């Protein structure tokens, strides 16, 4: 039996490999993504585009820790200048922050809304981060998974919306990364 050819960079079948279409962006804002374990090898996850496209992107898969195994936490180092991109109470609109208050490190959570809430509940370091949010200005482009509300975005779309604010001068590069995602 012949095994199907596989790309070990994007983790897709060779015939659906996306590597050649993903541009590389030299972002100055570090991106840290804490990923729910179920998303790690999800065939339609958007995070592979961030990993392939951003020079400064770290991905940490959360795991169960603690004496009774309660909660999902990540062992990633989170710098003091970080903010969590997460909507809800207490989140400040990123576009409205003065330049000196904008984060130098952006932390995102990757998973479904249910699993992301579990990540946040299980990791006190994530809960302690200041929160920022972005308001979608265009229709969401992720057609494979359905978001529960209109203001919800895929991890990649939210990341790029935030990066377009933090690094506005790279507008064309962010659009190229989304175009690769569209394909």
mmCIF file with all atom_site columns, C-alpha atoms in Angstrom:
data_model
loop_
_atom_site.group_PDB
_atom_site.id
_atom_site.type_symbol
_atom_site.label_atom_id
_atom_site.label_alt_id
_atom_site.label_comp_id
_atom_site.label_asym_id
_atom_site.label_entity_id
_atom_site.label_seq_id
_atom_site.pdbx_PDB_ins_code
_atom_site.Cartn_x
_atom_site.Cartn_y
_atom_site.Cartn_z
_atom_site.occupancy
_atom_site.B_iso_or_equiv
_atom_site.pdbx_formal_charge
_atom_site.auth_seq_id
_atom_site.auth_comp_id
_atom_site.auth_asym_id
_atom_site.auth_atom_id
_atom_site.pdbx_PDB_model_num
ATOM 1   C CA . UNK A 1 1   ? 0.000   0.000  0.000  1.00 0.00 ? 1   UNK A CA 1
ATOM 2   C CA . UNK A 1 2   ? 1.362   3.435  -0.957 1.00 0.00 ? 2   UNK A CA 1
ATOM 3   C CA . UNK A 1 3   ? 1.201   6.125  1.670  1.00 0.00 ? 3   UNK A CA 1
ATOM 4   C CA . UNK A 1 4   ? -0.124  9.484  0.565  1.00 0.00 ? 4   UNK A CA 1
ATOM 5   C CA . UNK A 1 5   ? 2.625   12.111 0.097  1.00 0.00 ? 5   UNK A CA 1
ATOM 6   C CA . UNK A 1 6   ? 2.664   14.517 3.025  1.00 0.00 ? 6   UNK A CA 1
ATOM 7   C CA . UNK A 1 7   ? 4.152   18.004 3.628  1.00 0.00 ? 7   UNK A CA 1
ATOM 8   C CA . UNK A 1 8   ? 5.826   18.174 7.029  1.00 0.00 ? 8   UNK A CA 1
ATOM 9   C CA . UNK A 1 9   ? 5.944   21.997 7.034  1.00 0.00 ? 9   UNK A CA 1
ATOM 10  C CA . UNK A 1 10  ? 2.224   22.743 6.714  1.00 0.00 ? 10  UNK A CA 1
ATOM 11  C CA . UNK A 1 11  ? 1.030   19.298 7.825  1.00 0.00 ? 11  UNK A CA 1
ATOM 12  C CA . UNK A 1 12  ? -1.232  18.779 4.840  1.00 0.00 ? 12  UNK A CA 1
ATOM 13  C CA . UNK A 1 13  ? -1.306  16.208 2.064  1.00 0.00 ? 13  UNK A CA 1
ATOM 14  C CA . UNK A 1 14  ? 1.305   17.118 -0.576 1.00 0.00 ? 14  UNK A CA 1
ATOM 15  C CA . UNK A 1 15  ? -1.370  17.785 -3.192 1.00 0.00 ? 15  UNK A CA 1
ATOM 16  C CA . UNK A 1 16  ? -3.002  20.381 -0.890 1.00 0.00 ? 16  UNK A CA 1
ATOM 17  C CA . UNK A 1 17  ? 0.268   21.861 0.450  1.00 0.00 ? 17  UNK A CA 1
ATOM 18  C CA . UNK A 1 18  ? -0.037  25.609 1.112  1.00 0.00 ? 18  UNK A CA 1
ATOM 19  C CA . UNK A 1 19  ? 3.647   26.400 1.766  1.00 0.00 ? 19  UNK A CA 1
ATOM 20  C CA . UNK A 1 20  ? 4.396   28.039 -1.592 1.00 0.00 ? 20  UNK A CA 1
ATOM 21  C CA . UNK A 1 21  ? 1.427   30.427 -1.282 1.00 0.00 ? 21  UNK A CA 1
ATOM 22  C CA . UNK A 1 22  ? 2.219   31.727 2.230  1.00 0.00 ? 22  UNK A CA 1
ATOM 23  C CA . UNK A 1 23  ? 4.357   34.881 2.231  1.00 0.00 ? 23  UNK A CA 1
ATOM 24  C CA . UNK A 1 24  ? 6.920   35.404 5.015  1.00 0.00 ? 24  UNK A CA 1
ATOM 25  C CA . UNK A 1 25  ? 6.384   38.592 7.076  1.00 0.00 ? 25  UNK A CA 1
ATOM 26  C CA . UNK A 1 26  ? 9.168   40.094 9.221  1.00 0.00 ? 26  UNK A CA 1
ATOM 27  C CA . UNK A 1 27  ? 6.856   41.210 12.022 1.00 0.00 ? 27  UNK A CA 1
ATOM 28  C CA . UNK A 1 28  ? 8.343   43.223 14.905 1.00 0.00 ? 28  UNK A CA 1
ATOM 29  C CA . UNK A 1 29  ? 5.477   42.434 17.305 1.00 0.00 ? 29  UNK A CA 1
ATOM 30  C CA . UNK A 1 30  ? 5.988   39.000 18.796 1.00 0.00 ? 30  UNK A CA 1
ATOM 31  C CA . UNK A 1 31  ? 2.986   36.696 18.580 1.00 0.00 ? 31  UNK A CA 1
ATOM 32  C CA . UNK A 1 32  ? 2.459   33.921 21.109 1.00 0.00 ? 32  UNK A CA 1
ATOM 33  C CA . UNK A 1 33  ? -0.380  31.486 20.552 1.00 0.00 ? 33  UNK A CA 1
ATOM 34  C CA . UNK A 1 34  ? -1.555  29.152 23.292 1.00 0.00 ? 34  UNK A CA 1
ATOM 35  C CA . UNK A 1 35  ? -3.292  26.309 21.519 1.00 0.00 ? 35  UNK A CA 1
ATOM 36  C CA . UNK A 1 36  ? -5.817  23.847 22.876 1.00 0.00 ? 36  UNK A CA 1
ATOM 37  C CA . UNK A 1 37  ? -4.470  20.280 22.408 1.00 0.00 ? 37  UNK A CA 1
ATOM 38  C CA . UNK A 1 38  ? -7.421  19.337 20.166 1.00 0.00 ? 38  UNK A CA 1
ATOM 39  C CA . UNK A 1 39  ? -6.405  21.983 17.631 1.00 0.00 ? 39  UNK A CA 1
ATOM 40  C CA . UNK A 1 40  ? -2.806  20.849 17.312 1.00 0.00 ? 40  UNK A CA 1
ATOM 41  C CA . UNK A 1 41  ? -3.302  18.619 14.281 1.00 0.00 ? 41  UNK A CA 1
ATOM 42  C CA . UNK A 1 42  ? -6.708  19.840 13.134 1.00 0.00 ? 42  UNK A CA 1
ATOM 43  C CA . UNK A 1 43  ? -6.749  19.575 9.328  1.00 0.00 ? 43  UNK A CA 1
ATOM 44  C CA . UNK A 1 44  ? -8.605  22.859 8.797  1.00 0.00 ? 44  UNK A CA 1
ATOM 45  C CA . UNK A 1 45  ? -6.957  24.990 11.493 1.00 0.00 ? 45  UNK A CA 1
ATOM 46  C CA . UNK A 1 46  ? -5.904  28.521 10.519 1.00 0.00 ? 46  UNK A CA 1
ATOM 47  C CA . UNK A 1 47  ? -2.828  28.631 12.743 1.00 0.00 ? 47  UNK A CA 1
ATOM 48  C CA . UNK A 1 48  ? -0.563  26.888 10.213 1.00 0.00 ? 48  UNK A CA 1
ATOM 49  C CA . UNK A 1 49  ? -0.631  30.111 8.158  1.00 0.00 ? 49  UNK A CA 1
ATOM 50  C CA . UNK A 1 50  ? 0.650   32.149 11.104 1.00 0.00 ? 50  UNK A CA 1
ATOM 51  C CA . UNK A 1 51  ? 3.396   29.607 11.832 1.00 0.00 ? 51  UNK A CA 1
ATOM 52  C CA . UNK A 1 52  ? 4.505   29.613 8.199  1.00 0.00 ? 52  UNK A CA 1
ATOM 53  C CA . UNK A 1 53  ? 4.037   33.344 7.574  1.00 0.00 ? 53  UNK A CA 1
ATOM 54  C CA . UNK A 1 54  ? 5.243   35.174 10.678 1.00 0.00 ? 54  UNK A CA 1
ATOM 55  C CA . UNK A 1 55  ? 8.920   35.357 11.579 1.00 0.00 ? 55  UNK A CA 1
ATOM 56  C CA . UNK A 1 56  ? 8.128   36.094 15.221 1.00 0.00 ? 56  UNK A CA 1
ATOM 57  C CA . UNK A 1 57  ? 5.455   33.564 16.161 1.00 0.00 ? 57  UNK A CA 1
ATOM 58  C CA . UNK A 1 58  ? 5.622   31.013 18.965 1.00 0.00 ? 58  UNK A CA 1
ATOM 59  C CA . UNK A 1 59  ? 3.005   28.320 19.446 1.00 0.00 ? 59  UNK A CA 1
ATOM 60  C CA . UNK A 1 60  ? 2.602   26.528 22.755 1.00 0.00 ? 60  UNK A CA 1
ATOM 61  C CA . UNK A 1 61  ? 0.192   23.631 23.103 1.00 0.00 ? 61  UNK A CA 1
ATOM 62  C CA . UNK A 1 62  ? -1.492  23.643 26.501 1.00 0.00 ? 62  UNK A CA 1
ATOM 63  C CA . UNK A 1 63  ? -1.607  20.525 28.613 1.00 0.00 ? 63  UNK A CA 1
ATOM 64  C CA . UNK A 1 64  ? -3.181  19.304 31.842 1.00 0.00 ? 64  UNK A CA 1
ATOM 65  C CA . UNK A 1 65  ? -1.240  20.011 35.004 1.00 0.00 ? 65  UNK A CA 1
ATOM 66  C CA . UNK A 1 66  ? -1.787  20.228 38.712 1.00 0.00 ? 66  UNK A CA 1
ATOM 67  C CA . UNK A 1 67  ? -2.200  17.718 41.541 1.00 0.00 ? 67  UNK A CA 1
ATOM 68  C CA . UNK A 1 68  ? -5.599  16.565 40.310 1.00 0.00 ? 68  UNK A CA 1
ATOM 69  C CA . UNK A 1 69  ? -4.876  17.268 36.642 1.00 0.00 ? 69  UNK A CA 1
ATOM 70  C CA . UNK A 1 70  ? -7.274  20.209 36.637 1.00 0.00 ? 70  UNK A CA 1
ATOM 71  C CA . UNK A 1 71  ? -7.026  22.981 34.103 1.00 0.00 ? 71  UNK A CA 1
ATOM 72  C CA . UNK A 1 72  ? -5.146  23.444 30.872 1.00 0.00 ? 72  UNK A CA 1
ATOM 73  C CA . UNK A 1 73  ? -1.985  25.510 31.138 1.00 0.00 ? 73  UNK A CA 1
ATOM 74  C CA . UNK A 1 74  ? 0.936   26.360 28.919 1.00 0.00 ? 74  UNK A CA 1
ATOM 75  C CA . UNK A 1 75  ? 4.598   26.430 29.801 1.00 0.00 ? 75  UNK A CA 1
ATOM 76  C CA . UNK A 1 76  ? 5.370   29.301 27.402 1.00 0.00 ? 76  UNK A CA 1
ATOM 77  C CA . UNK A 1 77  ? 7.201   32.333 28.794 1.00 0.00 ? 77  UNK A CA 1
ATOM 78  C CA . UNK A 1 78  ? 4.988   35.388 28.549 1.00 0.00 ? 78  UNK A CA 1
ATOM 79  C CA . UNK A 1 79  ? 6.847   38.727 28.578 1.00 0.00 ? 79  UNK A CA 1
ATOM 80  C CA . UNK A 1 80  ? 5.721   41.619 30.779 1.00 0.00 ? 80  UNK A CA 1
ATOM 81  C CA . UNK A 1 81  ? 4.827   43.725 27.709 1.00 0.00 ? 81  UNK A CA 1
ATOM 82  C CA . UNK A 1 82  ? 2.187   41.230 26.514 1.00 0.00 ? 82  UNK A CA 1
ATOM 83  C CA . UNK A 1 83  ? -1.552  41.640 26.083 1.00 0.00 ? 83  UNK A CA 1
ATOM 84  C CA . UNK A 1 84  ? -4.161  38.975 25.435 1.00 0.00 ? 84  UNK A CA 1
ATOM 85  C CA . UNK A 1 85  ? -6.238  39.433 22.289 1.00 0.00 ? 85  UNK A CA 1
ATOM 86  C CA . UNK A 1 86  ? -9.599  38.325 23.643 1.00 0.00 ? 86  UNK A CA 1
ATOM 87  C CA . UNK A 1 87  ? -12.996 40.042 23.481 1.00 0.00 ? 87  UNK A CA 1
ATOM 88  C CA . UNK A 1 88  ? -15.270 40.641 26.424 1.00 0.00 ? 88  UNK A CA 1
ATOM 89  C CA . UNK A 1 89  ? -15.490 42.601 29.601 1.00 0.00 ? 89  UNK A CA 1
ATOM 90  C CA . UNK A 1 90  ? -12.423 44.692 30.340 1.00 0.00 ? 90  UNK A CA 1
ATOM 91  C CA . UNK A 1 91  ? -10.927 44.333 26.857 1.00 0.00 ? 91  UNK A CA 1
ATOM 92  C CA . UNK A 1 92  ? -9.775  47.630 25.368 1.00 0.00 ? 92  UNK A CA 1
ATOM 93  C CA . UNK A 1 93  ? -10.130 48.367 21.665 1.00 0.00 ? 93  UNK A CA 1
ATOM 94  C CA . UNK A 1 94  ? -6.610  47.975 20.256 1.00 0.00 ? 94  UNK A CA 1
ATOM 95  C CA . UNK A 1 95  ? -7.067  50.690 17.624 1.00 0.00 ? 95  UNK A CA 1
ATOM 96  C CA . UNK A 1 96  ? -7.972  53.218 20.335 1.00 0.00 ? 96  UNK A CA 1
ATOM 97  C CA . UNK A 1 97  ? -4.887  52.612 22.492 1.00 0.00 ? 97  UNK A CA 1
ATOM 98  C CA . UNK A 1 98  ? -2.213  55.316 22.345 1.00 0.00 ? 98  UNK A CA 1
ATOM 99  C CA . UNK A 1 99  ? 1.025   54.135 20.738 1.00 0.00 ? 99  UNK A CA 1
ATOM 100 C CA . UNK A 1 100 ? 2.871   53.898 24.076 1.00 0.00 ? 100 UNK A CA 1
ATOM 101 C CA . UNK A 1 101 ? 0.173   51.600 25.541 1.00 0.00 ? 101 UNK A CA 1
ATOM 102 C CA . UNK A 1 102 ? 0.110   49.139 22.663 1.00 0.00 ? 102 UNK A CA 1
ATOM 103 C CA . UNK A 1 103 ? 1.541   45.690 23.416 1.00 0.00 ? 103 UNK A CA 1
ATOM 104 C CA . UNK A 1 104 ? 4.902   44.591 22.047 1.00 0.00 ? 104 UNK A CA 1
ATOM 105 C CA . UNK A 1 105 ? 3.810   40.972 22.437 1.00 0.00 ? 105 UNK A CA 1
ATOM 106 C CA . UNK A 1 106 ? 0.389   39.723 21.428 1.00 0.00 ? 106 UNK A CA 1
ATOM 107 C CA . UNK A 1 107 ? -0.993  36.553 23.026 1.00 0.00 ? 107 UNK A CA 1
ATOM 108 C CA . UNK A 1 108 ? -3.827  34.647 21.360 1.00 0.00 ? 108 UNK A CA 1
ATOM 109 C CA . UNK A 1 109 ? -5.762  31.516 22.264 1.00 0.00 ? 109 UNK A CA 1
ATOM 110 C CA . UNK A 1 110 ? -6.426  28.939 19.558 1.00 0.00 ? 110 UNK A CA 1
ATOM 111 C CA . UNK A 1 111 ? -9.388  26.589 19.677 1.00 0.00 ? 111 UNK A CA 1
ATOM 112 C CA . UNK A 1 112 ? -13.155 26.608 19.513 1.00 0.00 ? 112 UNK A CA 1
ATOM 113 C CA . UNK A 1 113 ? -14.887 29.177 21.713 1.00 0.00 ? 113 UNK A CA 1
ATOM 114 C CA . UNK A 1 114 ? -15.657 26.436 24.248 1.00 0.00 ? 114 UNK A CA 1
ATOM 115 C CA . UNK A 1 115 ? -12.070 25.167 24.410 1.00 0.00 ? 115 UNK A CA 1
ATOM 116 C CA . UNK A 1 116 ? -10.634 28.696 24.473 1.00 0.00 ? 116 UNK A CA 1
ATOM 117 C CA . UNK A 1 117 ? -12.741 29.517 27.537 1.00 0.00 ? 117 UNK A CA 1
ATOM 118 C CA . UNK A 1 118 ? -11.276 26.397 29.190 1.00 0.00 ? 118 UNK A CA 1
ATOM 119 C CA . UNK A 1 119 ? -7.744  27.538 28.340 1.00 0.00 ? 119 UNK A CA 1
ATOM 120 C CA . UNK A 1 120 ? -8.429  30.916 29.893 1.00 0.00 ? 120 UNK A CA 1
ATOM 121 C CA . UNK A 1 121 ? -10.071 29.437 32.986 1.00 0.00 ? 121 UNK A CA 1
ATOM 122 C CA . UNK A 1 122 ? -7.230  26.981 33.564 1.00 0.00 ? 122 UNK A CA 1
ATOM 123 C CA . UNK A 1 123 ? -4.243  29.330 33.273 1.00 0.00 ? 123 UNK A CA 1
ATOM 124 C CA . UNK A 1 124 ? -3.994  32.156 35.840 1.00 0.00 ? 124 UNK A CA 1
ATOM 125 C CA . UNK A 1 125 ? -1.155  33.797 33.864 1.00 0.00 ? 125 UNK A CA 1
ATOM 126 C CA . UNK A 1 126 ? -3.453  34.224 30.870 1.00 0.00 ? 126 UNK A CA 1
ATOM 127 C CA . UNK A 1 127 ? -6.278  35.569 33.034 1.00 0.00 ? 127 UNK A CA 1
ATOM 128 C CA . UNK A 1 128 ? -3.896  38.160 34.542 1.00 0.00 ? 128 UNK A CA 1
ATOM 129 C CA . UNK A 1 129 ? -2.886  39.648 31.175 1.00 0.00 ? 129 UNK A CA 1
ATOM 130 C CA . UNK A 1 130 ? -4.391  42.958 30.081 1.00 0.00 ? 130 UNK A CA 1
ATOM 131 C CA . UNK A 1 131 ? -6.931  42.317 27.343 1.00 0.00 ? 131 UNK A CA 1
ATOM 132 C CA . UNK A 1 132 ? -7.317  43.964 23.979 1.00 0.00 ? 132 UNK A CA 1
ATOM 133 C CA . UNK A 1 133 ? -9.879  43.374 21.252 1.00 0.00 ? 133 UNK A CA 1
ATOM 134 C CA . UNK A 1 134 ? -10.345 44.199 17.598 1.00 0.00 ? 134 UNK A CA 1
ATOM 135 C CA . UNK A 1 135 ? -13.628 45.018 15.939 1.00 0.00 ? 135 UNK A CA 1
ATOM 136 C CA . UNK A 1 136 ? -14.034 43.275 12.584 1.00 0.00 ? 136 UNK A CA 1
ATOM 137 C CA . UNK A 1 137 ? -14.157 45.759 9.723  1.00 0.00 ? 137 UNK A CA 1
ATOM 138 C CA . UNK A 1 138 ? -14.733 43.203 6.961  1.00 0.00 ? 138 UNK A CA 1
ATOM 139 C CA . UNK A 1 139 ? -16.730 40.012 6.614  1.00 0.00 ? 139 UNK A CA 1
ATOM 140 C CA . UNK A 1 140 ? -14.982 36.965 8.011  1.00 0.00 ? 140 UNK A CA 1
ATOM 141 C CA . UNK A 1 141 ? -13.132 34.959 5.384  1.00 0.00 ? 141 UNK A CA 1
ATOM 142 C CA . UNK A 1 142 ? -12.993 31.565 7.077  1.00 0.00 ? 142 UNK A CA 1
ATOM 143 C CA . UNK A 1 143 ? -15.733 29.668 5.281  1.00 0.00 ? 143 UNK A CA 1
ATOM 144 C CA . UNK A 1 144 ? -15.004 26.164 6.585  1.00 0.00 ? 144 UNK A CA 1
ATOM 145 C CA . UNK A 1 145 ? -15.916 26.714 10.224 1.00 0.00 ? 145 UNK A CA 1
ATOM 146 C CA . UNK A 1 146 ? -18.878 28.777 11.317 1.00 0.00 ? 146 UNK A CA 1
ATOM 147 C CA . UNK A 1 147 ? -18.394 31.372 14.045 1.00 0.00 ? 147 UNK A CA 1
ATOM 148 C CA . UNK A 1 148 ? -21.118 31.677 16.699 1.00 0.00 ? 148 UNK A CA 1
ATOM 149 C CA . UNK A 1 149 ? -21.510 35.475 16.335 1.00 0.00 ? 149 UNK A CA 1
ATOM 150 C CA . UNK A 1 150 ? -20.718 38.098 13.706 1.00 0.00 ? 150 UNK A CA 1
ATOM 151 C CA . UNK A 1 151 ? -17.905 39.663 15.723 1.00 0.00 ? 151 UNK A CA 1
ATOM 152 C CA . UNK A 1 152 ? -16.087 36.326 16.054 1.00 0.00 ? 152 UNK A CA 1
ATOM 153 C CA . UNK A 1 153 ? -13.078 35.540 13.862 1.00 0.00 ? 153 UNK A CA 1
ATOM 154 C CA . UNK A 1 154 ? -10.719 32.664 13.258 1.00 0.00 ? 154 UNK A CA 1
ATOM 155 C CA . UNK A 1 155 ? -7.408  32.816 15.126 1.00 0.00 ? 155 UNK A CA 1
ATOM 156 C CA . UNK A 1 156 ? -5.577  33.932 11.986 1.00 0.00 ? 156 UNK A CA 1
ATOM 157 C CA . UNK A 1 157 ? -8.136  36.599 11.078 1.00 0.00 ? 157 UNK A CA 1
ATOM 158 C CA . UNK A 1 158 ? -8.054  38.063 14.602 1.00 0.00 ? 158 UNK A CA 1
ATOM 159 C CA . UNK A 1 159 ? -4.261  37.959 14.635 1.00 0.00 ? 159 UNK A CA 1
ATOM 160 C CA . UNK A 1 160 ? -3.965  39.752 11.307 1.00 0.00 ? 160 UNK A CA 1
ATOM 161 C CA . UNK A 1 161 ? -6.605  42.342 12.250 1.00 0.00 ? 161 UNK A CA 1
ATOM 162 C CA . UNK A 1 162 ? -4.559  43.139 15.377 1.00 0.00 ? 162 UNK A CA 1
ATOM 163 C CA . UNK A 1 163 ? -1.223  43.100 13.528 1.00 0.00 ? 163 UNK A CA 1
ATOM 164 C CA . UNK A 1 164 ? -2.647  45.470 10.892 1.00 0.00 ? 164 UNK A CA 1
ATOM 165 C CA . UNK A 1 165 ? -3.209  47.960 13.732 1.00 0.00 ? 165 UNK A CA 1
ATOM 166 C CA . UNK A 1 166 ? 0.119   47.353 15.463 1.00 0.00 ? 166 UNK A CA 1
ATOM 167 C CA . UNK A 1 167 ? 2.137   47.275 12.244 1.00 0.00 ? 167 UNK A CA 1
ATOM 168 C CA . UNK A 1 168 ? 0.032   49.342 9.895  1.00 0.00 ? 168 UNK A CA 1
ATOM 169 C CA . UNK A 1 169 ? 2.929   49.902 7.492  1.00 0.00 ? 169 UNK A CA 1
ATOM 170 C CA . UNK A 1 170 ? 2.776   46.198 6.510  1.00 0.00 ? 170 UNK A CA 1
ATOM 171 C CA . UNK A 1 171 ? -0.793  46.398 5.205  1.00 0.00 ? 171 UNK A CA 1
ATOM 172 C CA . UNK A 1 172 ? -0.031  44.726 1.873  1.00 0.00 ? 172 UNK A CA 1
ATOM 173 C CA . UNK A 1 173 ? 1.854   41.905 3.604  1.00 0.00 ? 173 UNK A CA 1
ATOM 174 C CA . UNK A 1 174 ? -1.078  41.215 5.952  1.00 0.00 ? 174 UNK A CA 1
ATOM 175 C CA . UNK A 1 175 ? -3.422  41.150 2.979  1.00 0.00 ? 175 UNK A CA 1
ATOM 176 C CA . UNK A 1 176 ? -1.107  38.698 1.173  1.00 0.00 ? 176 UNK A CA 1
ATOM 177 C CA . UNK A 1 177 ? -1.191  36.388 4.183  1.00 0.00 ? 177 UNK A CA 1
ATOM 178 C CA . UNK A 1 178 ? -5.003  36.505 4.213  1.00 0.00 ? 178 UNK A CA 1
ATOM 179 C CA . UNK A 1 179 ? -5.082  35.880 0.457  1.00 0.00 ? 179 UNK A CA 1
ATOM 180 C CA . UNK A 1 180 ? -3.053  32.697 0.988  1.00 0.00 ? 180 UNK A CA 1
ATOM 181 C CA . UNK A 1 181 ? -5.565  31.714 3.679  1.00 0.00 ? 181 UNK A CA 1
ATOM 182 C CA . UNK A 1 182 ? -8.437  32.354 1.239  1.00 0.00 ? 182 UNK A CA 1
ATOM 183 C CA . UNK A 1 183 ? -6.930  29.897 -1.242 1.00 0.00 ? 183 UNK A CA 1
#
